[in-house]
Coordinates of C-alpha atoms and ligand atoms in Angstrom, one line a residue:
M1 CA 107.7 119.3 -173.4
Y2 CA 106.7 120.5 -169.9
I3 CA 108.9 123.1 -168.3
K4 CA 107.9 124.7 -165.0
D5 CA 106.6 128.2 -165.6
Q6 CA 109.1 129.7 -163.2
V7 CA 112.0 128.0 -165.0
K8 CA 110.9 129.5 -168.3
K9 CA 111.2 132.9 -166.8
L10 CA 114.8 132.4 -165.6
T11 CA 117.9 133.2 -167.6
P12 CA 120.8 130.9 -167.4
Y13 CA 123.9 132.1 -165.5
K14 CA 126.0 134.2 -167.8
P15 CA 129.7 133.5 -167.1
G16 CA 132.1 136.4 -167.5
K17 CA 134.4 136.6 -170.4
T18 CA 137.4 134.2 -170.2
V19 CA 140.9 135.5 -170.2
D20 CA 141.5 134.0 -173.6
D21 CA 138.3 135.7 -175.1
V22 CA 139.5 139.1 -173.9
K23 CA 143.1 138.5 -175.1
K24 CA 141.9 137.6 -178.6
E25 CA 139.3 140.4 -178.7
L26 CA 141.6 143.2 -177.7
G27 CA 144.9 141.8 -178.8
L28 CA 146.4 142.1 -175.3
D29 CA 149.1 139.9 -174.0
E30 CA 148.4 140.3 -170.3
I31 CA 145.0 140.1 -168.7
I32 CA 144.2 140.5 -165.0
K33 CA 141.0 138.8 -164.1
L34 CA 139.4 140.3 -161.0
A35 CA 135.8 139.4 -161.7
S36 CA 135.0 136.2 -159.7
N37 CA 136.9 136.6 -156.4
E38 CA 139.3 133.9 -157.2
N39 CA 142.6 133.7 -155.2
P40 CA 145.4 135.6 -157.0
F41 CA 147.9 133.4 -155.3
G42 CA 146.4 130.2 -156.6
C43 CA 146.3 127.4 -154.0
S44 CA 148.6 125.8 -151.4
K45 CA 151.5 123.8 -152.9
K46 CA 150.4 120.9 -150.7
V47 CA 147.5 120.4 -153.1
G48 CA 149.7 119.6 -156.1
E49 CA 152.0 117.4 -153.9
E50 CA 149.0 115.4 -152.6
L51 CA 147.5 114.9 -156.0
T52 CA 150.9 113.7 -157.4
A53 CA 151.6 111.4 -154.5
N54 CA 148.2 109.7 -154.7
A55 CA 147.5 107.8 -157.9
L56 CA 143.8 107.8 -158.1
N57 CA 141.9 105.2 -160.0
Y58 CA 139.7 107.3 -162.4
A59 CA 137.5 104.3 -163.3
I60 CA 136.0 104.0 -159.8
Y61 CA 133.4 106.3 -158.3
P62 CA 134.5 108.7 -155.7
D63 CA 133.9 108.0 -152.0
G64 CA 130.3 109.1 -151.6
G65 CA 130.8 109.8 -148.0
G66 CA 133.9 111.9 -148.6
T67 CA 135.8 110.1 -145.8
V68 CA 139.2 111.7 -146.2
L69 CA 137.9 115.3 -146.5
R70 CA 135.3 114.8 -143.7
K71 CA 138.2 113.6 -141.5
A72 CA 140.2 116.6 -142.4
L73 CA 137.3 118.9 -141.6
T74 CA 136.7 117.0 -138.3
E75 CA 140.2 117.6 -137.2
F76 CA 140.4 121.2 -138.3
Y77 CA 137.1 122.2 -136.7
Q78 CA 137.1 119.8 -133.8
L79 CA 133.6 118.8 -134.7
P80 CA 132.1 115.4 -135.3
G81 CA 131.9 114.2 -139.0
D82 CA 128.1 114.1 -138.9
Q83 CA 128.0 117.9 -138.6
F84 CA 129.2 118.4 -142.2
I85 CA 127.5 118.1 -145.5
L86 CA 129.8 118.2 -148.6
G87 CA 128.9 119.9 -151.8
N88 CA 130.0 120.5 -155.3
G89 CA 130.8 124.0 -154.3
S90 CA 128.7 125.7 -151.7
D91 CA 126.4 126.6 -154.6
E92 CA 125.3 123.0 -154.4
I93 CA 124.7 123.2 -150.7
I94 CA 122.4 126.2 -151.5
Q95 CA 120.6 124.1 -154.1
I96 CA 120.3 121.1 -151.7
I97 CA 118.8 123.3 -149.0
A98 CA 116.3 124.9 -151.5
R99 CA 115.4 121.5 -152.9
A100 CA 114.8 120.0 -149.4
M101 CA 113.0 122.8 -147.8
L102 CA 111.2 125.0 -150.4
D103 CA 108.1 124.5 -152.5
S104 CA 105.1 126.6 -153.7
S105 CA 103.5 126.5 -150.2
K106 CA 106.6 128.2 -148.6
N107 CA 108.3 131.5 -148.7
T108 CA 111.9 132.4 -148.1
V109 CA 113.5 135.6 -146.8
M110 CA 116.8 137.2 -148.1
A111 CA 118.5 140.5 -148.5
T112 CA 118.8 142.4 -151.8
P113 CA 121.3 142.8 -153.4
T114 CA 123.0 139.6 -152.2
F115 CA 124.4 136.4 -153.7
P116 CA 121.9 135.5 -156.5
Q117 CA 121.9 131.7 -156.1
Y118 CA 119.5 131.9 -153.1
K119 CA 116.8 133.5 -155.2
H120 CA 117.6 131.5 -158.3
N121 CA 117.1 128.2 -156.5
A122 CA 114.1 129.3 -154.5
V123 CA 112.4 130.4 -157.7
I124 CA 113.0 127.0 -159.3
E125 CA 111.4 125.3 -156.3
G126 CA 108.4 127.6 -156.7
A127 CA 108.7 129.3 -153.4
E128 CA 107.8 133.0 -152.8
V129 CA 110.9 135.2 -152.4
L130 CA 110.8 138.0 -149.9
E131 CA 113.6 140.4 -150.5
I132 CA 114.6 143.0 -148.0
P133 CA 116.9 145.8 -149.2
L134 CA 120.3 146.3 -147.6
I135 CA 121.1 149.4 -145.6
D136 CA 124.5 150.8 -146.4
G137 CA 125.6 147.4 -147.8
V138 CA 124.6 145.5 -144.7
H139 CA 121.6 143.2 -144.1
D140 CA 118.5 144.9 -142.5
L141 CA 118.2 142.1 -140.0
D142 CA 115.3 143.8 -138.2
K143 CA 113.2 143.9 -141.3
M144 CA 114.2 140.4 -142.3
A145 CA 113.1 139.1 -139.0
Q146 CA 109.8 141.0 -139.3
A147 CA 109.2 139.5 -142.8
V148 CA 109.3 135.9 -141.4
N149 CA 105.8 134.5 -141.1
D150 CA 104.1 131.1 -140.9
Q151 CA 104.9 130.2 -144.4
T152 CA 108.6 131.0 -144.1
A153 CA 110.9 128.0 -144.3
V154 CA 114.4 129.4 -144.9
V155 CA 116.2 132.7 -144.2
W156 CA 119.4 133.5 -146.1
V157 CA 122.1 135.6 -144.5
C158 CA 125.3 136.4 -146.4
S159 CA 128.2 137.7 -144.3
P160 CA 130.5 139.1 -145.6
N161 CA 127.8 139.9 -148.2
N162 CA 128.5 139.5 -151.8
P163 CA 128.6 142.0 -153.6
T164 CA 129.1 144.6 -150.9
G165 CA 131.7 142.8 -148.7
V166 CA 130.1 144.1 -145.5
S167 CA 129.9 141.6 -142.6
I168 CA 127.4 141.4 -139.7
S169 CA 128.4 142.0 -136.1
D170 CA 128.2 139.5 -133.4
Q171 CA 125.6 141.4 -131.5
D172 CA 123.4 142.0 -134.5
L173 CA 123.5 138.4 -135.6
K174 CA 122.7 137.1 -132.1
Q175 CA 119.7 139.4 -131.7
F176 CA 118.5 138.3 -135.1
L177 CA 118.9 134.6 -134.4
N178 CA 116.9 135.0 -131.2
K179 CA 114.0 136.4 -133.2
I180 CA 113.7 133.6 -135.7
P181 CA 111.4 130.8 -134.8
N182 CA 112.9 127.4 -134.3
D183 CA 111.2 125.8 -137.3
V184 CA 112.7 128.3 -139.7
V185 CA 116.2 127.4 -141.0
I186 CA 118.8 130.2 -141.2
V187 CA 121.5 129.7 -143.8
L188 CA 124.6 131.7 -143.0
D189 CA 126.8 131.9 -146.1
E190 CA 130.4 132.5 -145.1
A191 CA 132.1 132.0 -148.5
Y192 CA 134.6 134.7 -147.5
F193 CA 135.0 133.7 -143.8
E194 CA 138.8 133.1 -144.1
Y195 CA 139.3 136.8 -145.1
V196 CA 137.3 138.4 -142.3
A197 CA 139.3 140.8 -140.1
A198 CA 136.5 142.6 -138.3
D199 CA 136.8 142.6 -134.5
D200 CA 133.1 142.3 -134.0
Y201 CA 132.7 139.2 -136.2
Y202 CA 130.8 136.3 -134.5
D203 CA 131.9 132.8 -133.9
S204 CA 129.5 130.9 -136.1
L205 CA 130.6 127.5 -135.0
E206 CA 129.7 128.4 -131.4
L207 CA 126.3 129.6 -132.7
I208 CA 125.7 126.3 -134.4
Q209 CA 125.9 124.5 -131.1
Q210 CA 123.3 126.9 -129.7
Y211 CA 120.9 127.1 -132.7
P212 CA 119.7 123.8 -134.2
N213 CA 118.1 125.7 -137.1
L214 CA 121.4 127.3 -138.2
I215 CA 123.5 126.0 -141.0
V216 CA 126.8 127.7 -142.0
T217 CA 128.2 127.3 -145.5
R218 CA 131.8 127.7 -146.4
T219 CA 133.9 126.9 -149.5
F220 CA 137.2 126.0 -150.9
S221 CA 136.7 128.3 -153.9
K222 CA 137.8 131.6 -152.5
A223 CA 140.6 131.8 -149.9
Y224 CA 141.7 128.2 -150.5
G225 CA 142.0 128.9 -154.2
L226 CA 140.3 125.7 -155.5
A227 CA 137.4 127.2 -157.4
G228 CA 138.1 124.8 -160.3
F229 CA 137.6 121.7 -158.1
R230 CA 134.1 122.7 -156.8
V231 CA 134.1 121.9 -153.1
G232 CA 132.0 123.6 -150.4
Y233 CA 130.4 122.4 -147.3
G234 CA 127.7 123.1 -144.7
I235 CA 128.1 122.9 -141.0
A236 CA 125.2 122.4 -138.6
Q237 CA 123.9 120.1 -135.9
P238 CA 123.6 116.5 -136.9
A239 CA 119.8 116.5 -137.2
L240 CA 119.8 119.3 -139.7
I241 CA 122.6 117.7 -141.8
Q242 CA 120.7 114.4 -141.7
A243 CA 117.5 116.1 -143.0
L244 CA 119.4 117.4 -146.0
E245 CA 121.5 114.3 -146.9
P246 CA 118.7 112.5 -148.9
V247 CA 118.7 115.3 -151.4
R248 CA 122.5 115.2 -152.0
E249 CA 123.6 113.3 -155.1
P250 CA 125.5 110.2 -154.0
F251 CA 128.8 111.2 -155.7
N252 CA 128.5 114.9 -155.7
T253 CA 132.1 115.7 -154.9
N254 CA 134.7 114.0 -157.1
S255 CA 137.8 112.1 -156.0
L256 CA 140.4 114.7 -157.1
A257 CA 138.4 117.5 -155.4
Q258 CA 138.1 115.6 -152.1
L259 CA 141.8 115.0 -152.0
A260 CA 142.7 118.5 -153.1
A261 CA 140.5 120.1 -150.5
S262 CA 141.7 117.9 -147.6
A263 CA 145.3 118.9 -148.5
A264 CA 144.5 122.6 -148.8
L265 CA 142.8 122.6 -145.4
K266 CA 146.1 121.4 -143.8
D267 CA 148.0 124.5 -145.0
Q268 CA 146.8 127.3 -142.8
D269 CA 150.0 129.2 -143.3
F270 CA 148.9 129.7 -146.9
I271 CA 145.5 131.0 -145.8
K272 CA 147.2 133.3 -143.3
Y273 CA 149.5 134.7 -146.0
C274 CA 146.5 135.3 -148.4
K275 CA 144.5 137.0 -145.7
E276 CA 147.4 139.4 -144.9
Q277 CA 148.0 140.2 -148.6
N278 CA 144.3 140.7 -149.1
R279 CA 144.2 143.2 -146.2
K280 CA 147.1 145.1 -147.6
G281 CA 145.4 145.3 -151.0
I282 CA 142.1 146.5 -149.4
V283 CA 144.0 149.3 -147.6
K284 CA 145.5 150.4 -150.9
F285 CA 142.1 150.4 -152.6
Q286 CA 140.6 152.3 -149.7
Q287 CA 143.4 154.9 -149.7
F288 CA 142.9 155.4 -153.4
C289 CA 139.2 155.8 -153.1
E290 CA 139.7 158.4 -150.3
E291 CA 142.2 160.3 -152.5
Y292 CA 140.0 160.4 -155.5
G293 CA 136.7 160.9 -153.7
L294 CA 135.2 157.6 -154.7
S295 CA 132.7 155.9 -152.2
Y296 CA 133.1 152.2 -151.4
F297 CA 131.8 149.7 -148.9
P298 CA 134.1 148.7 -146.0
T299 CA 134.8 145.1 -147.2
Q300 CA 135.6 142.0 -145.2
G301 CA 135.9 139.9 -148.3
N302 CA 138.5 139.6 -151.1
F303 CA 136.8 142.1 -153.3
I304 CA 135.6 145.7 -153.0
L305 CA 132.5 147.4 -154.5
I306 CA 133.4 150.9 -155.6
H307 CA 131.0 153.6 -156.8
F308 CA 132.4 155.3 -159.8
N309 CA 129.5 157.7 -160.3
R310 CA 129.3 156.7 -164.0
D311 CA 127.7 153.8 -165.9
A312 CA 129.1 150.6 -164.6
D313 CA 129.2 148.9 -168.1
E314 CA 131.2 151.9 -169.5
M315 CA 133.6 151.8 -166.6
F316 CA 133.9 148.0 -167.1
E317 CA 134.7 148.4 -170.8
S318 CA 137.3 151.1 -170.1
L319 CA 139.1 148.9 -167.6
M320 CA 138.9 145.9 -169.9
K321 CA 140.6 147.8 -172.7
K322 CA 143.5 148.2 -170.2
G323 CA 143.5 144.5 -169.6
I324 CA 141.6 144.3 -166.4
I325 CA 138.4 142.3 -166.1
A326 CA 136.3 143.5 -163.2
R327 CA 132.6 142.8 -162.6
S328 CA 130.0 145.4 -163.7
G329 CA 127.6 146.4 -161.0
H330 CA 124.6 146.3 -163.4
A331 CA 123.8 142.7 -162.7
L332 CA 124.6 143.1 -159.0
G333 CA 122.1 145.9 -158.2
Y334 CA 124.7 148.7 -158.3
P335 CA 124.5 150.2 -161.8
E336 CA 127.3 152.8 -161.2
S337 CA 129.7 150.5 -159.4
L338 CA 132.3 147.8 -160.1
R339 CA 133.0 144.8 -157.9
I340 CA 136.8 144.2 -158.1
T341 CA 138.6 141.3 -156.7
I342 CA 141.6 142.2 -154.6
G343 CA 144.6 140.9 -156.6
S344 CA 148.2 140.4 -155.7
E345 CA 150.3 143.5 -154.8
E346 CA 151.3 143.9 -158.5
Q347 CA 147.8 143.4 -159.7
V348 CA 146.4 146.0 -157.2
E349 CA 148.9 148.5 -158.4
K350 CA 148.2 148.0 -162.1
T351 CA 144.4 148.1 -161.4
L352 CA 144.7 151.4 -159.4
K353 CA 146.9 152.9 -162.1
A354 CA 144.3 151.9 -164.8
I355 CA 141.4 153.3 -162.8
K356 CA 143.3 156.5 -162.2
E357 CA 144.0 157.0 -165.9
I358 CA 140.3 156.4 -166.7
I359 CA 138.8 158.7 -164.0
T360 CA 141.3 161.6 -164.4
Q361 CA 141.2 161.6 -168.2
Ligands
LIG401 C1 131.5 132.5 -154.5 C2 130.4 132.4 -153.6 C3 129.7 131.2 -153.3 C4 129.9 129.9 -154.1 O1 131.0 129.3 -154.0 P1 131.2 127.9 -154.5 O2 131.6 127.1 -153.3 O3 132.3 128.0 -155.5 O4 130.0 127.3 -155.1 C5 128.7 131.1 -152.4 N1 128.3 132.2 -151.7 C6 128.9 133.4 -152.0 C7 128.5 134.6 -151.2 C8 129.9 133.5 -152.9 O5 130.4 134.7 -153.2

C-alpha cells in the first residue's frame, strides 16, 4: 500500500470529548461544552420551520449547484451567484483551495498559531509551509508579505484569528493586500465575521471587488449555529471561483444543509441577538480577568484565550471536573492558556464561578 510520506507523518484530527463521555466519566448531570465555539443559543427557529415545511425526497441527490442557498446568499450579499462557492463547512473550502493550488513545487504562507486546517491541507498536498509567528495574538502581516516569493501560491489570513480572537484592522489589511503579487491567492478566513464588533474592521466584500486574488471564507457553523449541518462558503470574483469549481465534489453540500442554511440566513434578528449576548459575555470575561490578574487577548470572536499561568491540561482537567469543557491551549500553541467559548449568560456565570474556585483555591 502506498501512502504519501507526508500523510504518514500526520495525525488524524482528535475530536474533543463528547458531552456524554464526560457525563459518564465523571458522573455529572450537567455539562457545559465550550470547546468548539458552537452557538450556545442553537440556531434560528426558522431553520426547524423550513425543514418541517419542506418534505425532502431523501432518495435523490442534492442540488449540486445549491440553487436555493446560492439565491439566498445572492440576495443577502447583493452579489451575483457566480461569486460564491459552497462547501461542506468552510473546512472543505480550505481543502478545495489547497487541492487546486498547492503541490510540491509551491509554498504557502500562514501565521502561527492559527487555524490548523491550512497547514494540514497544505502538507497533504506536499507544499512547503512557511509559518510566521503572531505578534500579541495578531498576524505579523509585514513578515508574512516578506515571506512571499516566486514559489508562493497561497497566503492564509485568519481574522478574527483562531485561537487568539484578535482581528486585523482595515488599514493593516489593505497595506498587506497591496504588497501581495496578483498571482498569489489570499484566503481571508472570516469564520467569526458575524461576531466582530471592532470599529477598525475592514469591509471584505468591498475588497473582493478590488482584489481578484482575494477569497473570503465564511461559515454557518459558528454564529448561525448550524455546525452539525456542515455548510460554509467562499466569496471571490467569478474567475477565482470558476478556477476552484472543478475540485469541488459534485454533491458536497447535502439537501437538508442547503435548506437549513438558506433559512438561517434570512433570520438576521437571531444573529444580532447572538452578537449582543456574545459581547456581554466577553465583557464579563474581561472584567473577571482584570479582577484576577489574568492576561487575555482582546477577542472579536465568540471565544476568549485566557492565560492561566499554569499548565493548560491541568487547568482543563480542573474545569472539566466542575462540568465545563474548554479547550486546552497545548494543541493550540499556548501551553498555559485555555480557549473558552463564550456561552449564554448563565453558562458564562457558571464558568467564571468555576474558574474562580480553581484559581483562588
Ligand atoms: C470553525 C472554523 C472553521 C471551520 O468551520 P466549518 O465551516 O465548520 O468547517 C474555519 N476557520 C476557522 C478559523 C474556524 O474557527
